[in-house]
Coordinates of C-alpha atoms in Angstrom, one line a residue:
Chain R
M29 CA -44.9 -14.0 19.8
A30 CA -46.0 -14.4 23.4
G31 CA -43.7 -14.3 26.5
S32 CA -40.2 -13.3 27.1
G33 CA -38.9 -16.8 27.7
P34 CA -35.9 -18.3 26.0
T35 CA -36.0 -18.6 22.2
I36 CA -35.9 -22.2 21.1
L37 CA -35.5 -23.9 17.7
I38 CA -36.9 -27.4 17.5
Q39 CA -35.8 -29.4 14.6
G40 CA -38.2 -32.1 13.5
G41 CA -42.0 -32.1 13.3
G42 CA -42.7 -35.6 14.4
V43 CA -44.4 -36.6 17.6
S44 CA -41.4 -35.8 19.8
G45 CA -40.7 -32.5 18.2
L46 CA -44.3 -31.4 18.4
V47 CA -44.8 -32.5 22.0
T48 CA -41.6 -30.9 23.0
A49 CA -42.6 -27.7 21.2
V50 CA -46.0 -27.5 22.9
T51 CA -44.6 -28.3 26.3
L52 CA -42.0 -25.6 26.0
A53 CA -44.4 -23.0 24.6
E54 CA -46.7 -23.7 27.5
G55 CA -43.8 -23.0 29.8
G56 CA -43.4 -19.5 28.2
A57 CA -40.6 -20.3 25.7
R58 CA -40.7 -18.7 22.3
V59 CA -40.7 -21.7 20.0
T60 CA -39.9 -22.2 16.3
L61 CA -40.3 -25.6 14.9
S62 CA -38.7 -26.6 11.6
E63 CA -39.6 -29.6 9.6
A64 CA -37.6 -30.8 6.6
G65 CA -40.4 -32.9 5.2
P66 CA -43.4 -31.7 3.2
R67 CA -45.7 -31.6 6.2
I68 CA -45.8 -32.0 9.9
G69 CA -45.5 -35.7 10.9
S70 CA -44.0 -37.0 7.7
G71 CA -41.7 -39.5 9.4
A72 CA -42.3 -42.6 11.6
S73 CA -45.0 -40.9 13.7
W74 CA -47.4 -40.9 10.8
Y75 CA -47.5 -44.7 10.8
A76 CA -47.8 -45.1 14.6
G77 CA -50.5 -47.2 16.2
G78 CA -51.3 -44.5 18.8
M79 CA -51.8 -47.0 21.6
L80 CA -51.4 -45.4 25.0
A81 CA -50.6 -48.6 26.7
P82 CA -48.1 -48.3 29.5
W83 CA -48.9 -51.7 31.1
C84 CA -49.1 -53.8 27.9
E85 CA -45.7 -52.4 26.8
A86 CA -44.2 -53.8 29.9
E87 CA -44.3 -57.2 28.2
A88 CA -41.2 -56.3 26.2
A89 CA -40.0 -53.0 27.6
P90 CA -38.0 -52.2 30.8
A91 CA -39.9 -50.9 33.8
E92 CA -38.8 -47.3 33.2
V93 CA -40.9 -47.2 30.0
T94 CA -44.1 -48.1 32.0
R95 CA -43.2 -45.7 34.8
D96 CA -42.4 -42.7 32.4
S97 CA -45.5 -43.3 30.3
L98 CA -48.1 -43.3 33.0
Q99 CA -48.6 -39.5 32.5
S100 CA -49.1 -39.8 28.8
L101 CA -52.8 -40.7 29.0
S102 CA -53.7 -37.5 30.8
W103 CA -51.2 -35.5 28.8
W104 CA -52.8 -36.4 25.5
A105 CA -56.4 -36.1 26.9
D106 CA -55.5 -32.5 28.0
H107 CA -53.9 -31.5 24.7
V108 CA -55.8 -33.0 21.8
P109 CA -59.4 -34.1 21.1
G110 CA -60.3 -37.7 20.4
V111 CA -58.3 -39.6 23.1
V112 CA -60.3 -42.7 23.9
R113 CA -59.8 -44.3 27.3
N114 CA -61.6 -47.7 26.9
G115 CA -58.6 -49.8 27.9
S116 CA -57.1 -52.5 25.7
L117 CA -57.7 -56.2 25.1
V118 CA -55.1 -58.9 24.6
V119 CA -56.2 -62.2 23.0
A120 CA -54.5 -65.3 21.5
P121 CA -55.7 -67.9 19.0
P122 CA -56.7 -71.2 20.7
R123 CA -53.5 -73.0 20.2
D124 CA -51.3 -70.1 21.3
Q125 CA -52.8 -69.8 24.8
V126 CA -49.4 -70.1 26.4
E127 CA -48.6 -66.7 24.8
L128 CA -51.4 -65.2 26.8
S129 CA -50.2 -66.6 30.1
R130 CA -46.7 -65.4 29.2
F131 CA -48.0 -61.9 28.5
G132 CA -49.9 -62.0 31.8
R133 CA -46.7 -62.9 33.7
R134 CA -44.8 -60.0 32.3
T135 CA -47.5 -57.3 32.8
S136 CA -49.8 -55.9 35.5
H137 CA -53.0 -53.8 35.9
F138 CA -55.2 -56.2 33.9
E139 CA -58.2 -58.4 34.5
T140 CA -58.5 -61.9 33.1
L141 CA -61.8 -62.2 31.2
G142 CA -63.9 -65.2 30.2
S143 CA -65.9 -65.3 27.0
A144 CA -69.0 -63.7 28.5
R145 CA -67.1 -60.6 29.6
I146 CA -65.3 -60.4 26.3
A147 CA -68.7 -60.4 24.5
E148 CA -69.9 -57.6 26.8
L149 CA -66.9 -55.4 26.1
E150 CA -66.6 -56.2 22.4
P151 CA -69.9 -57.7 21.1
D152 CA -68.4 -58.4 17.7
L153 CA -65.8 -60.8 19.3
E154 CA -68.6 -62.9 21.0
G155 CA -67.7 -66.6 20.9
R156 CA -64.3 -66.0 19.3
F157 CA -62.0 -66.2 22.3
D158 CA -62.3 -68.1 25.6
H159 CA -59.9 -65.8 27.4
A160 CA -58.6 -62.3 27.2
L161 CA -56.5 -59.9 29.3
Y162 CA -58.2 -56.6 29.8
F163 CA -56.1 -53.5 30.7
P164 CA -58.9 -51.1 31.7
E165 CA -56.8 -48.0 32.3
E166 CA -55.2 -47.8 28.9
G167 CA -56.3 -45.7 25.9
H168 CA -55.6 -44.8 22.3
V169 CA -55.5 -41.9 20.0
D170 CA -55.5 -41.5 16.2
P171 CA -51.9 -40.3 15.7
R172 CA -52.6 -38.2 12.6
C173 CA -55.4 -36.3 14.3
A174 CA -53.2 -35.9 17.4
L175 CA -50.3 -34.5 15.4
S176 CA -52.6 -31.9 13.7
G177 CA -54.2 -31.1 17.0
L178 CA -50.7 -30.4 18.4
R179 CA -49.9 -28.3 15.4
E180 CA -52.9 -26.1 16.1
R181 CA -52.1 -25.9 19.7
L182 CA -48.6 -24.8 19.0
L183 CA -49.8 -22.0 16.7
T184 CA -52.3 -20.9 19.3
L185 CA -49.5 -20.6 21.8
G186 CA -47.7 -18.3 19.5
G187 CA -45.2 -20.9 18.2
K188 CA -44.0 -20.7 14.6
I189 CA -43.8 -23.7 12.2
R190 CA -41.4 -23.6 9.3
L191 CA -41.5 -26.3 6.6
D192 CA -37.9 -25.6 5.9
S193 CA -34.8 -27.3 7.4
S194 CA -32.5 -24.4 6.7
V195 CA -33.6 -22.2 9.6
K196 CA -30.3 -20.8 11.0
D197 CA -29.9 -22.1 14.5
G198 CA -27.3 -19.5 15.7
S199 CA -29.9 -16.9 16.8
F200 CA -31.7 -19.2 19.3
D201 CA -31.0 -19.6 23.0
W202 CA -31.5 -23.4 22.6
V203 CA -31.7 -25.9 19.8
I204 CA -33.5 -29.2 20.2
D205 CA -32.9 -31.9 17.7
C206 CA -35.9 -34.1 17.3
T207 CA -35.1 -35.4 13.8
G208 CA -35.1 -39.1 14.5
L209 CA -32.8 -41.0 12.2
N210 CA -31.7 -37.9 10.5
A211 CA -29.7 -37.1 13.6
R212 CA -27.4 -40.1 13.1
E213 CA -24.3 -38.1 12.5
T214 CA -24.4 -36.9 16.1
E215 CA -26.4 -39.6 17.7
T216 CA -24.2 -42.4 16.5
N217 CA -25.8 -45.3 18.3
L218 CA -29.2 -44.8 16.7
R219 CA -30.4 -47.6 14.5
G220 CA -33.5 -48.1 12.4
V221 CA -36.2 -50.7 13.2
R222 CA -38.5 -51.1 10.3
G223 CA -42.3 -51.3 10.8
E224 CA -45.1 -52.0 8.4
M225 CA -48.7 -51.2 8.8
I226 CA -52.1 -51.4 7.0
L227 CA -55.2 -49.3 7.2
V228 CA -58.5 -51.1 6.4
R229 CA -62.1 -49.9 6.3
C230 CA -64.6 -52.4 7.6
P231 CA -68.1 -51.3 8.5
E232 CA -69.1 -54.9 9.4
V233 CA -66.9 -54.9 12.5
T234 CA -67.0 -52.6 15.5
L235 CA -64.2 -52.5 18.1
H236 CA -64.1 -50.1 21.1
R237 CA -60.5 -50.5 22.0
P238 CA -57.2 -51.8 20.6
V239 CA -56.9 -55.5 20.4
R240 CA -53.5 -57.2 20.6
M241 CA -53.4 -60.6 19.0
L242 CA -50.5 -62.7 20.4
H243 CA -48.8 -65.2 18.2
P244 CA -45.4 -66.8 18.7
R245 CA -44.1 -65.6 15.4
I246 CA -46.2 -62.5 14.4
P247 CA -47.8 -60.6 17.3
I248 CA -50.0 -57.8 15.9
Y249 CA -52.4 -55.2 17.1
I250 CA -55.6 -53.7 15.7
V251 CA -56.5 -50.2 16.6
P252 CA -60.0 -48.9 15.8
R253 CA -60.2 -45.4 14.3
A254 CA -63.1 -43.2 13.2
Q255 CA -65.3 -44.1 10.3
S256 CA -64.9 -47.9 10.6
V257 CA -61.2 -47.6 9.9
F258 CA -58.7 -50.0 11.6
M259 CA -55.0 -49.7 11.8
V260 CA -53.2 -53.1 11.7
G261 CA -49.6 -53.1 12.8
A262 CA -46.8 -53.6 13.1
T263 CA -43.8 -55.6 12.0
M264 CA -40.5 -55.2 13.7
V265 CA -37.5 -55.7 11.4
E266 CA -33.9 -54.8 12.3
S267 CA -33.4 -52.7 9.2
D268 CA -33.2 -49.1 8.0
D269 CA -35.0 -50.2 4.8
S270 CA -37.8 -47.8 4.1
R271 CA -39.0 -49.3 0.9
E272 CA -42.7 -50.1 0.5
I273 CA -44.4 -52.9 2.6
T274 CA -43.4 -56.4 1.6
V275 CA -45.7 -59.2 0.6
R276 CA -44.6 -61.2 3.6
A277 CA -45.6 -58.4 6.0
M278 CA -48.8 -57.7 4.3
S279 CA -49.9 -61.4 4.4
E280 CA -48.9 -61.7 8.0
L281 CA -50.8 -58.6 9.1
L282 CA -53.9 -59.5 7.0
N283 CA -53.9 -63.2 8.2
A284 CA -53.9 -62.0 11.8
L285 CA -56.7 -59.5 11.1
Y286 CA -58.7 -62.3 9.5
T287 CA -58.0 -64.5 12.5
L288 CA -59.4 -61.8 14.8
H289 CA -62.7 -61.7 12.8
P290 CA -63.5 -63.3 9.5
A291 CA -65.6 -60.3 8.5
F292 CA -62.3 -58.5 7.9
A293 CA -62.1 -60.6 4.7
E294 CA -64.4 -58.1 3.1
A295 CA -62.6 -55.0 4.5
E296 CA -61.3 -52.5 2.0
I297 CA -57.5 -51.9 2.2
I298 CA -57.1 -48.1 2.1
E299 CA -53.4 -47.8 2.9
A300 CA -50.3 -50.0 3.4
N301 CA -47.1 -48.4 4.5
A302 CA -43.7 -48.8 6.0
G303 CA -41.7 -46.6 8.3
V304 CA -38.4 -46.8 10.2
R305 CA -38.3 -46.2 14.0
P306 CA -35.3 -44.4 15.4
S307 CA -34.0 -46.6 18.2
Y308 CA -31.2 -46.7 20.8
P309 CA -29.6 -50.0 21.8
D310 CA -31.9 -50.4 24.8
N311 CA -35.0 -49.2 22.8
V312 CA -35.7 -46.5 25.4
P313 CA -36.1 -42.9 24.2
R314 CA -33.5 -40.4 25.7
V315 CA -32.8 -36.7 26.2
H316 CA -29.2 -35.8 25.7
R317 CA -27.6 -32.4 26.4
D318 CA -24.6 -30.8 24.7
G319 CA -24.2 -27.2 25.9
Q320 CA -27.2 -25.3 24.6
R321 CA -28.2 -28.1 22.4
L322 CA -30.6 -30.9 23.4
S323 CA -31.5 -34.1 21.6
V324 CA -34.8 -35.9 22.1
N325 CA -34.5 -39.1 20.2
G326 CA -34.8 -42.9 20.0
M327 CA -38.6 -43.0 20.3
Y328 CA -38.6 -46.6 18.9
R329 CA -42.2 -47.7 19.2
H330 CA -42.9 -45.4 22.1
G331 CA -43.3 -42.0 20.4
F332 CA -46.8 -41.3 21.6
L333 CA -46.3 -43.0 24.9
L334 CA -43.1 -41.4 26.0
S335 CA -42.8 -38.0 24.2
P336 CA -44.7 -36.2 27.1
A337 CA -42.2 -37.5 29.7
R338 CA -39.2 -36.8 27.5
A339 CA -40.5 -33.3 26.7
A340 CA -41.0 -32.6 30.4
E341 CA -37.4 -33.7 30.9
A342 CA -36.2 -31.3 28.2
A343 CA -38.3 -28.5 29.8
G344 CA -36.8 -29.2 33.1
I345 CA -33.3 -28.7 31.7
I346 CA -34.2 -25.5 29.9
F347 CA -36.3 -23.8 32.5
G348 CA -34.1 -25.1 35.3
D349 CA -31.2 -23.3 33.6
Q350 CA -33.2 -20.1 33.4
A351 CA -34.0 -20.0 37.1
Chain V
M25 CA -15.5 -78.4 20.5
R26 CA -13.2 -78.4 17.5
V27 CA -15.0 -77.8 14.2
Y28 CA -13.5 -77.1 10.7
G29 CA -10.1 -76.8 12.4
T30 CA -11.2 -74.2 14.9
E31 CA -11.5 -74.7 18.6
L32 CA -14.6 -73.0 20.0
T33 CA -14.1 -71.3 23.4
S34 CA -17.5 -72.6 24.6
P35 CA -19.9 -75.4 23.5
L36 CA -22.8 -72.8 23.7
M37 CA -24.0 -71.3 20.5
L38 CA -26.4 -68.4 21.0
G39 CA -28.9 -66.9 18.5
T40 CA -29.3 -63.1 18.3
A41 CA -33.0 -62.8 17.3
L42 CA -36.1 -62.0 19.3
Y43 CA -34.4 -60.1 22.2
D44 CA -36.4 -57.1 23.5
S45 CA -33.5 -54.8 22.7
P46 CA -29.9 -55.0 21.4
A47 CA -28.8 -53.9 24.8
I48 CA -30.4 -57.0 26.4
L49 CA -28.9 -59.1 23.6
A50 CA -25.4 -57.7 24.3
E51 CA -25.8 -58.3 28.1
S52 CA -27.0 -61.9 27.5
V53 CA -24.0 -62.6 25.3
R54 CA -21.7 -61.2 27.8
V55 CA -23.1 -63.5 30.5
A56 CA -23.6 -66.6 28.4
R57 CA -20.0 -66.4 26.9
P58 CA -21.0 -68.4 23.8
G59 CA -18.4 -69.9 21.5
V60 CA -20.3 -68.4 18.5
V61 CA -23.4 -66.2 18.0
T62 CA -25.7 -67.0 15.1
V63 CA -27.4 -64.2 13.0
S64 CA -30.1 -64.4 10.5
L65 CA -29.5 -62.2 7.4
R66 CA -32.7 -62.8 5.5
R67 CA -35.2 -61.6 7.9
E68 CA -33.3 -58.8 9.5
S69 CA -32.1 -57.2 6.4
A70 CA -35.3 -57.2 4.3
G71 CA -33.2 -58.3 1.4
S72 CA -30.6 -55.5 1.2
Q73 CA -27.7 -53.9 3.0
A74 CA -30.2 -51.9 5.2
G75 CA -29.6 -54.2 8.2
Q76 CA -26.0 -52.7 8.6
A77 CA -26.7 -51.1 12.0
F78 CA -27.8 -54.4 13.5
W79 CA -24.9 -56.3 11.9
E80 CA -22.5 -53.8 13.2
L81 CA -23.9 -54.4 16.7
I82 CA -23.4 -58.2 16.2
R83 CA -19.8 -57.7 15.1
G84 CA -19.4 -55.5 18.2
L85 CA -20.1 -58.5 20.4
Q86 CA -16.6 -59.7 19.9
V87 CA -17.8 -63.3 19.5
P88 CA -17.2 -65.4 16.3
V89 CA -20.3 -65.1 14.0
L90 CA -22.1 -68.0 12.5
P91 CA -24.5 -66.5 9.9
N92 CA -27.6 -68.6 9.2
T93 CA -30.0 -69.0 6.4
A94 CA -33.1 -69.0 8.6
G95 CA -36.3 -68.5 6.7
C96 CA -35.0 -69.9 3.4
H97 CA -37.2 -72.5 1.7
T98 CA -35.2 -73.3 -1.4
V99 CA -31.6 -74.3 -2.4
R100 CA -31.3 -71.1 -4.4
E101 CA -32.4 -68.8 -1.6
A102 CA -30.1 -70.5 0.9
I103 CA -27.1 -70.2 -1.4
T104 CA -27.8 -66.5 -2.1
T105 CA -28.2 -65.8 1.6
A106 CA -25.0 -67.7 2.4
Q107 CA -23.1 -65.7 -0.2
M108 CA -24.4 -62.5 1.2
A109 CA -23.5 -63.6 4.7
R110 CA -19.9 -64.3 3.6
E111 CA -19.7 -60.7 2.3
V112 CA -21.2 -59.1 5.3
F113 CA -19.4 -61.0 8.0
G114 CA -16.3 -62.1 6.2
T115 CA -16.7 -65.7 7.2
D116 CA -17.1 -68.9 5.2
W117 CA -19.0 -70.5 8.0
V118 CA -22.7 -70.8 7.5
K119 CA -25.5 -72.5 9.4
L120 CA -27.6 -74.0 6.7
E121 CA -31.3 -74.0 7.2
V122 CA -33.7 -75.0 4.4
I123 CA -37.2 -75.1 5.7
G124 CA -39.6 -77.6 4.2
Q125 CA -42.7 -77.3 6.3
G126 CA -44.1 -74.0 7.5
D127 CA -45.9 -75.1 10.6
L128 CA -43.1 -77.1 12.3
L129 CA -40.3 -75.4 10.4
Q130 CA -39.0 -78.8 9.7
P131 CA -35.9 -79.0 7.5
D132 CA -36.3 -80.0 3.9
V133 CA -33.6 -82.6 4.1
F134 CA -33.5 -83.2 0.3
A135 CA -32.8 -79.5 -0.4
L136 CA -30.5 -79.4 2.6
V137 CA -28.2 -82.1 1.2
E138 CA -28.2 -80.4 -2.2
A139 CA -27.5 -77.0 -0.8
A140 CA -24.8 -78.4 1.5
R141 CA -23.0 -80.0 -1.5
L142 CA -23.2 -76.8 -3.6
L143 CA -22.0 -74.6 -0.8
T144 CA -19.1 -76.9 0.1
E145 CA -18.0 -76.8 -3.5
E146 CA -18.0 -73.0 -3.2
G147 CA -15.7 -73.3 -0.2
F148 CA -18.2 -72.8 2.5
K149 CA -17.9 -74.6 5.9
V150 CA -21.5 -75.8 6.3
F151 CA -23.2 -76.4 9.6
P152 CA -26.4 -78.2 8.5
Y153 CA -29.6 -77.9 10.6
T154 CA -31.1 -81.4 10.1
T155 CA -33.3 -84.0 11.8
E156 CA -31.9 -87.0 13.7
D157 CA -32.2 -89.2 10.6
L158 CA -29.1 -91.4 10.1
V159 CA -29.4 -91.6 6.4
V160 CA -29.7 -87.8 5.9
A161 CA -26.7 -87.4 8.3
E162 CA -24.6 -89.8 6.1
R163 CA -25.6 -87.8 3.0
L164 CA -24.6 -84.5 4.6
L165 CA -21.2 -85.9 5.6
R166 CA -20.7 -87.2 2.0
A167 CA -21.7 -83.7 0.8
G168 CA -18.8 -82.3 2.7
C169 CA -20.1 -81.3 6.1
E170 CA -17.8 -81.9 9.0
V171 CA -20.4 -81.2 11.7
L172 CA -24.1 -82.2 12.2
M173 CA -26.8 -80.1 13.9
P174 CA -29.8 -82.3 14.6
W175 CA -32.9 -80.8 16.1
G176 CA -34.0 -81.6 19.6
A177 CA -37.5 -80.4 18.7
P178 CA -39.0 -77.9 16.3
I179 CA -37.5 -74.4 16.3
G180 CA -38.7 -72.2 19.1
S181 CA -41.0 -74.9 20.5
G182 CA -38.9 -75.3 23.7
R183 CA -40.0 -79.0 23.9
G184 CA -36.5 -80.3 24.6
L185 CA -35.1 -83.5 23.2
N186 CA -38.1 -85.2 21.6
N187 CA -36.5 -88.4 20.3
L188 CA -33.9 -89.6 22.8
F189 CA -33.5 -92.9 21.0
G190 CA -32.9 -91.2 17.7
L191 CA -30.4 -88.8 19.1
R192 CA -28.5 -91.6 20.9
A193 CA -28.4 -93.6 17.8
L194 CA -27.1 -90.7 15.7
R195 CA -24.4 -90.0 18.3
A196 CA -23.4 -93.6 18.5
H197 CA -23.3 -93.9 14.7
F198 CA -20.9 -91.1 14.1
P199 CA -18.7 -91.0 17.2
E200 CA -16.0 -88.8 15.6
I201 CA -18.3 -86.1 14.1
P202 CA -18.8 -82.9 16.2
M203 CA -22.5 -82.7 16.8
V204 CA -24.7 -79.8 18.0
I205 CA -28.3 -80.0 19.3
D206 CA -29.9 -77.2 17.3
A207 CA -33.4 -76.1 18.0
G208 CA -36.0 -77.2 20.6
I209 CA -34.0 -76.6 23.7
G210 CA -36.2 -74.7 26.1
R211 CA -34.6 -75.1 29.5
P212 CA -31.1 -75.6 31.0
S213 CA -32.1 -79.2 32.0
H214 CA -32.5 -80.0 28.3
A215 CA -29.1 -78.7 27.7
V216 CA -27.5 -80.8 30.4
T217 CA -29.3 -83.9 28.9
A218 CA -27.8 -83.0 25.5
F219 CA -24.3 -83.1 26.9
E220 CA -25.0 -86.3 28.9
L221 CA -26.0 -87.9 25.6
G222 CA -22.6 -87.1 24.3
Y223 CA -23.4 -84.1 22.1
D224 CA -20.6 -81.6 21.8
A225 CA -22.5 -78.3 21.8
I226 CA -26.0 -76.8 21.9
L227 CA -27.5 -73.9 19.9
I228 CA -30.3 -71.9 21.6
N229 CA -32.1 -68.6 21.0
T230 CA -35.7 -68.4 22.0
A231 CA -35.0 -70.1 25.3
V232 CA -32.8 -67.1 26.4
A233 CA -34.4 -64.3 24.3
K234 CA -38.0 -64.9 25.5
A235 CA -37.2 -65.8 29.1
G236 CA -38.7 -63.4 31.6
D237 CA -35.1 -62.5 32.5
P238 CA -33.0 -63.2 29.5
V239 CA -29.7 -62.3 31.2
G240 CA -30.5 -64.6 34.1
M241 CA -31.3 -67.4 31.7
A242 CA -28.1 -66.8 29.7
Q243 CA -26.2 -67.4 33.0
A244 CA -28.3 -70.5 33.7
F245 CA -27.4 -71.9 30.2
H246 CA -23.8 -71.0 30.6
L247 CA -23.7 -73.1 33.8
A248 CA -25.8 -75.9 32.3
C249 CA -23.2 -76.4 29.6
E250 CA -20.5 -76.6 32.3
V251 CA -22.6 -79.1 34.3
G252 CA -23.4 -81.2 31.2
K253 CA -19.8 -81.4 30.1
L254 CA -18.5 -82.2 33.6
A255 CA -21.2 -84.9 34.0
R256 CA -20.4 -86.5 30.7
A257 CA -16.7 -86.5 31.4
A258 CA -17.3 -88.1 34.8
D259 CA -18.9 -91.1 33.3
P260 CA -22.3 -91.2 35.0
M261 CA -23.6 -94.3 36.6
E262 CA -26.1 -96.5 34.7
A263 CA -29.7 -96.8 35.9
R264 CA -30.4 -100.1 37.6
D265 CA -33.5 -102.1 38.3
M266 CA -32.9 -102.7 42.0
A267 CA -31.9 -100.5 44.9
V268 CA -28.3 -100.7 46.0
P269 CA -27.6 -99.1 49.4
S270 CA -24.7 -96.8 49.6
T271 CA -23.9 -97.8 53.1
P272 CA -23.3 -101.5 53.6
T273 CA -26.0 -102.5 56.1
L274 CA -24.4 -105.8 56.8
G275 CA -21.4 -104.4 58.6
K276 CA -23.5 -101.7 60.2
A277 CA -25.6 -104.2 62.1
V278 CA -22.5 -105.6 63.8
F279 CA -21.1 -102.3 65.0
A280 CA -24.4 -100.5 65.7
S281 CA -25.5 -102.1 68.9

């Protein structure tokens, strides 16, 4: 293993665990990552949208989320292939136009587009919406590709990955708990927020960027992925329930997809899933320290957006202590 | 307002859904100082006990809880949800919603009356979400309800008090019954109007949760309830068809020059 830096055990191989592991390994730490599940990213990260949208998130998140997530676009572009920086688009059905103006009042760094510009950016949406908000600086990434990219990166940096939760933590200089809801015994104010998502394949429609479809009851987003696959997400239910996707959620997601473009009616449903997001009461991810133990948790729906900032915070504590 | 033998500390009832985070919800409740908070079981729990963490949070607000049956479309669903709520929150109060129309979330008043009767027989104290219809109101009272909760406008629409005539008539027809404007209130001015009409309380959720600054709006509604109650108690003047000067101009002419 490279370096003579501190030895660190990172528990949890979701997005926060992997980003923290890579960040620390790059700083010279000797990192071992343990994951209790059958593979890397078997928790909530696997079902993420992968939108790198600091400004759109300001619609419902406090200013610190936007501030801390600005670095995430370049962080991901520097670390994994396939980061797309085409911005994001926000639209609303004709009768819900007030939702669009509300969204605009809460956010910044966007342009208001008319139908001609919408058609230029997304030819397949020509004639479907009169107005849209365009956030040109945002991006997106396929979370599953990104997680496996980080795994490779960690191994290249000399990190070890153990699919085994029984790694003894006593022999490490530091232990970092990134186990999400599994950390509830120590992180007692964590709660679960259930999310449901669908993957469809639809060669008839091409989108170049994530599209958020506003609706007073069921706001959803559609993120394009490789090979004509689209991710449709995501519900937000105050619940720890991780059972399969419900009929209600599926019909809401699919209805919204169909509203975006009727050609999605012929799309093939290739996956439908549910996950539970670990969340603190203010829905903002946090780093906590207890002696030589750190916890990076509460990613809520900001795992890909805020892991780089929280990992940097953890690295600051660890390397600051070494100095 | 006194309802089912209990004096509420405030005529404001605040819903707990749609906030950007539980932290913002908690702060909004602290500032609004509501007499009760309402909570939906059906949607938040996905049909099981898995919503425990959120319910724990609601109990932690230290405000009496009025569980609701939001999202229920049938008598059976509403009754099951009410029974579950009684278990979870240890209260026999239930805000009864039976939705009959998906687009406007209009109450199914026939199912509402039936569910109110069955729940009352089971010992529940029912707070029925209804329209301003006098006949339905009469039936709900006969079914055992001791409070009425007519809508101002459809749920979440923020359109205020749509049918002033109907709401006045309802108020006048049942002067002794505690009445709450439930749904449709979007702004503090709507709340003030509700109290001026003689309503005893208001129930709001989206108006606070989806405001740009929910905590600021919670404060505004807290004050609006105070304003409305004071105005009502002070017996507001009636509108007149002619101007009446507040300074007697007759006398003024004599002393002015």
